[in-house]
């Protein structure tokens, strides 16, 4: 599936070397900039349905996180403060001093660090479907009856943190593994379409793809220390906390109220992959928030 803007024009691909890593990114549309950050195990392709819903009013910048998608498989630098610096420098490189910021999953964790480090640059923050390390993520990974019953037991946080074994076990089985993993986190498994799986498998089965994914999780304890330090000063910009009824839900808002002063929230009746399960509804909430309206 080609990624296009609202007029059917293909998005523009670019590459930039920033903060010691070569990032791949997409751009489309015109107007004030919006930076869209994907999570794991996804790439910029995750935003394909949302992009044309934003481009009538905004310029969207959609990078692949370091080590993921078609960005460089860096050997280090996967803590979220450093990943956030990648994106801050990318926006400077593209001439965008101030911008709106949207992050989902690990992209949300990077977005929080970016907004904390550069509050003067971030007009508004959308924080979507992520528990910050240091603010509950570790608790979700515990083997407890409550976590197992909830179907939101994040066992993979511990699994990926083990050196070398995840790569050995996943390599060669990427399609089976990621197909189950991503569909399990949705409310509508059919939303993870064959074209999306093809793209994610292409990227994560490339040399070093699974290793880079695991390196993100191996920095979780460092991320927790960083987040607790950053939270000593609350975010000043307006924040929209977007949760899903069938995954993280109200915890998404709860933690944002711990780290930001101006928070509004919405919970959508879907699962974790909101940009693929309900792109129209999701983009509608973004646009209303960007316009200064309260959640519907």
CSV table of C-alpha atoms in Angstrom, one decimal:
chain,number,residue,atom,x,y,z
A,1,UNK,CA,0.0,0.0,0.0
A,2,UNK,CA,1.4,3.4,-1.0
A,3,UNK,CA,1.4,6.1,1.6
A,4,UNK,CA,-0.3,9.2,0.2
A,5,UNK,CA,-1.6,12.6,1.3
A,6,UNK,CA,-5.2,13.8,1.1
A,7,UNK,CA,-4.9,14.4,-2.6
A,8,UNK,CA,-3.4,11.0,-3.4
A,9,UNK,CA,0.1,12.3,-3.9
A,10,UNK,CA,2.8,10.0,-2.6
A,11,UNK,CA,4.6,11.1,0.6
A,12,UNK,CA,8.1,12.4,0.2
A,13,UNK,CA,11.0,10.2,1.5
A,14,UNK,CA,14.1,11.7,3.1
A,15,UNK,CA,17.2,10.8,5.1
A,16,UNK,CA,19.1,13.0,7.5
A,17,UNK,CA,22.1,12.3,9.7
A,18,UNK,CA,21.4,13.8,13.1
A,19,UNK,CA,22.8,13.0,16.6
A,20,UNK,CA,25.1,10.5,15.1
A,21,UNK,CA,22.5,8.4,13.4
A,22,UNK,CA,21.0,8.3,9.9
A,23,UNK,CA,17.2,8.6,10.0
A,24,UNK,CA,14.7,7.8,7.3
A,25,UNK,CA,11.6,9.9,7.4
A,26,UNK,CA,8.4,10.8,5.4
A,27,UNK,CA,6.9,14.2,4.8
A,28,UNK,CA,3.6,15.3,3.3
A,29,UNK,CA,1.1,18.2,3.4
A,30,UNK,CA,1.5,21.9,4.1
A,31,UNK,CA,0.9,24.1,7.1
A,32,UNK,CA,2.3,24.0,10.6
A,33,UNK,CA,4.4,20.9,11.4
A,34,UNK,CA,3.2,17.8,13.2
A,35,UNK,CA,5.8,15.2,14.2
A,36,UNK,CA,4.3,11.6,14.4
A,37,UNK,CA,6.4,9.1,16.3
A,38,UNK,CA,5.6,5.3,16.0
A,39,UNK,CA,6.2,2.6,18.6
A,40,UNK,CA,7.4,-1.0,18.6
A,41,UNK,CA,7.2,-3.3,16.7
A,42,UNK,CA,6.2,-0.8,14.1
A,43,UNK,CA,7.7,1.7,11.7
A,44,UNK,CA,6.5,5.0,10.1
A,45,UNK,CA,4.1,2.8,8.0
A,46,UNK,CA,1.9,2.5,11.1
A,47,UNK,CA,0.7,6.1,10.4
A,48,UNK,CA,-0.3,5.5,6.7
A,49,UNK,CA,-4.1,5.9,7.4
A,50,UNK,CA,-3.7,8.9,9.6
A,51,UNK,CA,-1.3,10.9,7.4
A,52,UNK,CA,-3.9,11.9,4.7
A,53,UNK,CA,-6.4,12.9,7.4
A,54,UNK,CA,-3.9,15.5,8.7
A,55,UNK,CA,-2.3,16.8,5.5
A,56,UNK,CA,-5.1,19.2,4.5
A,57,UNK,CA,-4.1,21.4,7.4
A,58,UNK,CA,-0.6,20.4,8.5
A,59,UNK,CA,2.8,19.4,7.3
A,60,UNK,CA,3.5,15.9,8.8
A,61,UNK,CA,7.0,14.6,9.5
A,62,UNK,CA,7.0,10.8,10.1
A,63,UNK,CA,10.4,9.4,11.0
A,64,UNK,CA,11.5,5.8,11.6
A,65,UNK,CA,13.0,5.5,15.1
A,66,UNK,CA,16.7,4.8,15.2
A,67,UNK,CA,17.3,1.1,14.6
A,68,UNK,CA,13.8,0.6,13.2
A,69,UNK,CA,12.2,0.8,9.8
A,70,UNK,CA,14.7,2.1,7.2
A,71,UNK,CA,16.7,4.2,9.7
A,72,UNK,CA,20.2,3.2,10.6
A,73,UNK,CA,20.7,0.1,12.8
A,74,UNK,CA,22.8,2.0,15.3
A,75,UNK,CA,24.9,0.0,17.8
A,76,UNK,CA,23.8,2.1,20.8
A,77,UNK,CA,21.9,5.2,22.0
A,78,UNK,CA,18.4,3.6,22.6
A,79,UNK,CA,17.5,5.3,25.8
A,80,UNK,CA,14.5,7.6,25.2
A,81,UNK,CA,16.3,10.8,26.1
A,82,UNK,CA,18.8,10.1,23.3
A,83,UNK,CA,16.1,9.0,20.9
A,84,UNK,CA,14.2,12.2,21.6
A,85,UNK,CA,17.4,14.1,20.8
A,86,UNK,CA,17.4,12.4,17.4
A,87,UNK,CA,13.9,13.8,16.7
A,88,UNK,CA,14.7,17.2,18.0
A,89,UNK,CA,17.7,17.5,15.7
A,90,UNK,CA,15.7,16.1,12.8
A,91,UNK,CA,13.1,18.9,13.2
A,92,UNK,CA,15.8,21.5,13.4
A,93,UNK,CA,17.4,20.0,10.2
A,94,UNK,CA,14.1,20.3,8.4
A,95,UNK,CA,13.6,23.9,9.5
A,96,UNK,CA,10.8,23.3,12.1
A,97,UNK,CA,11.7,25.2,15.3
A,98,UNK,CA,8.2,24.7,16.9
A,99,UNK,CA,5.9,21.9,16.2
A,100,UNK,CA,3.0,19.7,17.5
A,101,UNK,CA,4.1,16.3,18.7
A,102,UNK,CA,2.3,13.0,18.6
A,103,UNK,CA,3.7,9.8,20.0
A,104,UNK,CA,2.3,6.3,20.5
A,105,UNK,CA,3.8,3.4,22.4
A,106,UNK,CA,7.6,3.8,22.6
A,107,UNK,CA,7.1,6.8,20.4
A,108,UNK,CA,5.1,8.4,23.2
A,109,UNK,CA,7.9,7.7,25.6
A,110,UNK,CA,10.3,9.5,23.3
A,111,UNK,CA,7.8,12.3,22.8
A,112,UNK,CA,7.6,12.8,26.6
A,113,UNK,CA,11.4,13.2,26.8
A,114,UNK,CA,11.4,15.5,23.8
A,115,UNK,CA,8.7,17.7,25.3
A,116,UNK,CA,10.5,17.7,28.7
A,117,UNK,CA,13.9,18.6,27.2
A,118,UNK,CA,12.5,21.2,24.7
A,119,UNK,CA,9.2,22.6,26.2
A,120,UNK,CA,9.6,25.8,24.2
A,121,UNK,CA,9.5,23.9,20.9
A,122,UNK,CA,6.5,21.7,21.5
A,123,UNK,CA,3.2,23.5,21.0
A,124,UNK,CA,1.0,20.6,22.0
A,125,UNK,CA,1.7,16.9,22.9
A,126,UNK,CA,-0.5,13.9,22.2
A,127,UNK,CA,0.6,11.1,24.4
A,128,UNK,CA,-0.9,7.8,23.3
A,129,UNK,CA,-1.1,4.3,24.6
A,130,UNK,CA,2.1,4.0,26.7
A,131,UNK,CA,3.1,3.5,30.3
A,132,UNK,CA,6.3,5.4,31.0
A,133,UNK,CA,9.2,3.5,32.5
A,134,UNK,CA,9.4,4.6,36.1
A,135,UNK,CA,5.6,5.3,36.2
A,136,UNK,CA,4.2,1.8,36.1
A,137,UNK,CA,5.6,0.1,33.0
A,138,UNK,CA,7.7,-2.3,35.1
A,139,UNK,CA,4.6,-3.3,37.2
A,140,UNK,CA,2.8,-4.3,34.0
A,141,UNK,CA,5.6,-6.8,33.3
A,142,UNK,CA,5.2,-8.8,36.5
A,143,UNK,CA,3.9,-12.3,36.5
A,144,UNK,CA,0.8,-11.8,38.7
A,145,UNK,CA,-2.8,-13.3,38.4
A,146,UNK,CA,-4.1,-9.8,37.8
A,147,UNK,CA,-1.7,-9.1,34.9
A,148,UNK,CA,-2.4,-12.4,33.2
A,149,UNK,CA,-6.2,-12.0,33.5
A,150,UNK,CA,-6.1,-8.5,32.0
A,151,UNK,CA,-4.5,-9.6,28.7
A,152,UNK,CA,-2.2,-6.6,29.1
A,153,UNK,CA,0.6,-8.6,30.7
A,154,UNK,CA,3.7,-7.0,29.2
A,155,UNK,CA,5.9,-10.1,29.6
A,156,UNK,CA,8.0,-9.1,26.6
A,157,UNK,CA,9.6,-6.2,28.5
A,158,UNK,CA,11.5,-8.7,30.5
A,159,UNK,CA,12.0,-11.1,27.6
A,160,UNK,CA,13.6,-8.5,25.3
A,161,UNK,CA,15.8,-7.3,28.1
A,162,UNK,CA,17.7,-10.6,28.2
A,163,UNK,CA,20.9,-10.3,26.2
A,164,UNK,CA,21.0,-12.3,22.9
A,165,UNK,CA,18.3,-14.9,23.5
A,166,UNK,CA,15.4,-13.0,22.0
A,167,UNK,CA,17.3,-12.5,18.8
A,168,UNK,CA,18.1,-16.2,18.6
A,169,UNK,CA,14.5,-17.2,19.2
A,170,UNK,CA,12.7,-14.6,17.0
A,171,UNK,CA,15.1,-14.5,14.0
A,172,UNK,CA,13.7,-16.7,11.2
A,173,UNK,CA,10.2,-16.6,12.8
A,174,UNK,CA,9.4,-12.9,12.4
A,175,UNK,CA,6.1,-13.3,10.5
A,176,UNK,CA,4.7,-15.8,13.0
A,177,UNK,CA,5.9,-13.9,16.0
A,178,UNK,CA,4.9,-10.4,15.1
A,179,UNK,CA,1.6,-11.4,13.6
A,180,UNK,CA,0.6,-13.0,16.9
A,181,UNK,CA,2.1,-10.2,19.0
A,182,UNK,CA,0.4,-7.3,17.2
A,183,UNK,CA,-3.0,-8.9,16.7
A,184,UNK,CA,-3.0,-10.0,20.4
A,185,UNK,CA,-2.8,-6.3,21.4
A,186,UNK,CA,-5.7,-5.2,19.1
A,187,UNK,CA,-9.5,-5.3,19.7
A,188,UNK,CA,-9.9,-5.8,15.9
A,189,UNK,CA,-7.2,-8.2,14.8
A,190,UNK,CA,-8.2,-7.7,11.1
A,191,UNK,CA,-6.9,-4.1,11.4
A,192,UNK,CA,-3.3,-5.5,11.2
A,193,UNK,CA,-3.5,-6.1,7.4
A,194,UNK,CA,-1.2,-8.3,5.3
A,195,UNK,CA,0.5,-5.2,3.8
A,196,UNK,CA,1.4,-3.9,7.2
A,197,UNK,CA,2.7,-7.3,8.3
A,198,UNK,CA,4.8,-7.5,5.1
A,199,UNK,CA,6.3,-4.1,5.9
A,200,UNK,CA,7.0,-4.8,9.5
A,201,UNK,CA,8.5,-8.2,8.8
A,202,UNK,CA,10.7,-6.7,6.0
A,203,UNK,CA,12.2,-4.2,8.4
A,204,UNK,CA,12.5,-6.4,11.6
A,205,UNK,CA,14.0,-9.3,9.7
A,206,UNK,CA,16.7,-7.2,8.1
A,207,UNK,CA,20.2,-7.6,9.6
A,208,UNK,CA,20.1,-6.2,13.2
A,209,UNK,CA,16.4,-5.5,13.1
A,210,UNK,CA,15.4,-7.6,16.1
A,211,UNK,CA,18.5,-6.6,18.0
A,212,UNK,CA,17.7,-2.9,17.7
A,213,UNK,CA,14.2,-3.5,18.9
A,214,UNK,CA,15.5,-5.3,21.9
A,215,UNK,CA,18.0,-2.5,22.7
A,216,UNK,CA,15.0,-0.2,23.2
A,217,UNK,CA,13.8,-2.5,26.0
A,218,UNK,CA,17.3,-3.0,27.4
A,219,UNK,CA,17.4,0.7,28.2
A,220,UNK,CA,14.1,0.6,30.2
A,221,UNK,CA,15.7,1.0,33.6
A,222,UNK,CA,17.8,4.0,32.3
A,223,UNK,CA,14.5,5.4,30.9
A,224,UNK,CA,12.9,5.1,34.3
A,225,UNK,CA,15.6,7.1,35.9
A,226,UNK,CA,15.4,9.7,33.2
A,227,UNK,CA,11.6,10.0,33.5
A,228,UNK,CA,11.6,10.4,37.2
A,229,UNK,CA,14.2,13.1,36.9
A,230,UNK,CA,12.3,14.9,34.1
A,231,UNK,CA,9.0,14.7,36.1
A,232,UNK,CA,10.4,17.0,38.8
A,233,UNK,CA,9.3,19.8,36.5
A,234,UNK,CA,5.9,19.3,34.9
A,235,UNK,CA,5.3,19.8,31.2
A,236,UNK,CA,3.8,23.2,30.5
A,237,UNK,CA,2.2,22.6,27.1
A,238,UNK,CA,-1.4,21.2,26.6
A,239,UNK,CA,-1.4,17.4,26.6
A,240,UNK,CA,-4.0,15.1,25.1
A,241,UNK,CA,-3.7,11.6,26.7
A,242,UNK,CA,-5.2,9.0,24.3
A,243,UNK,CA,-5.9,5.6,25.7
A,244,UNK,CA,-7.8,2.5,24.4
A,245,UNK,CA,-10.6,0.8,26.3
A,246,UNK,CA,-9.2,-2.6,25.6
A,247,UNK,CA,-5.6,-2.0,26.5
A,248,UNK,CA,-3.9,0.7,28.6
A,249,UNK,CA,-7.1,2.7,29.1
A,250,UNK,CA,-7.2,5.2,32.0
A,251,UNK,CA,-3.6,4.6,33.1
A,252,UNK,CA,-2.6,6.6,30.1
A,253,UNK,CA,-4.3,9.7,31.6
A,254,UNK,CA,-3.2,8.9,35.1
A,255,UNK,CA,0.5,9.1,34.4
A,256,UNK,CA,0.2,12.3,32.3
A,257,UNK,CA,-1.5,14.0,35.2
A,258,UNK,CA,1.6,13.1,37.2
A,259,UNK,CA,4.0,14.8,34.8
A,260,UNK,CA,2.0,17.6,33.1
A,261,UNK,CA,-0.1,20.6,34.2
A,262,UNK,CA,-2.6,20.9,31.4
A,263,UNK,CA,-4.1,17.4,30.5
A,264,UNK,CA,-7.2,16.4,28.8
A,265,UNK,CA,-8.0,12.8,27.9
A,266,UNK,CA,-10.0,10.5,25.7
A,267,UNK,CA,-10.4,6.7,25.7
A,268,UNK,CA,-11.3,5.0,22.4
A,269,UNK,CA,-13.3,1.7,22.2
A,270,UNK,CA,-10.4,-0.2,20.5
A,271,UNK,CA,-7.1,-1.9,21.3
A,272,UNK,CA,-3.5,-0.8,21.4
A,273,UNK,CA,-3.0,-0.2,17.6
A,274,UNK,CA,-5.3,2.9,17.3
A,275,UNK,CA,-3.8,4.3,14.1
A,276,UNK,CA,-4.6,1.0,12.4
A,277,UNK,CA,-7.9,0.1,14.2
A,278,UNK,CA,-9.6,3.5,14.2
A,279,UNK,CA,-7.6,6.1,12.1
A,280,UNK,CA,-10.6,8.4,11.3
A,281,UNK,CA,-11.8,8.6,14.9
A,282,UNK,CA,-8.2,9.1,16.1
A,283,UNK,CA,-7.3,11.8,13.7
A,284,UNK,CA,-10.5,13.6,14.5
A,285,UNK,CA,-9.4,13.8,18.2
A,286,UNK,CA,-6.0,15.1,17.1
A,287,UNK,CA,-7.5,17.8,14.9
A,288,UNK,CA,-9.9,19.0,17.6
A,289,UNK,CA,-7.1,19.1,20.1
A,290,UNK,CA,-4.9,21.0,17.7
A,291,UNK,CA,-7.7,23.5,17.2
A,292,UNK,CA,-8.1,24.1,20.9
A,293,UNK,CA,-11.3,22.2,21.3
A,294,UNK,CA,-12.2,19.9,24.2
A,295,UNK,CA,-12.4,16.1,23.5
A,296,UNK,CA,-15.8,15.0,22.0
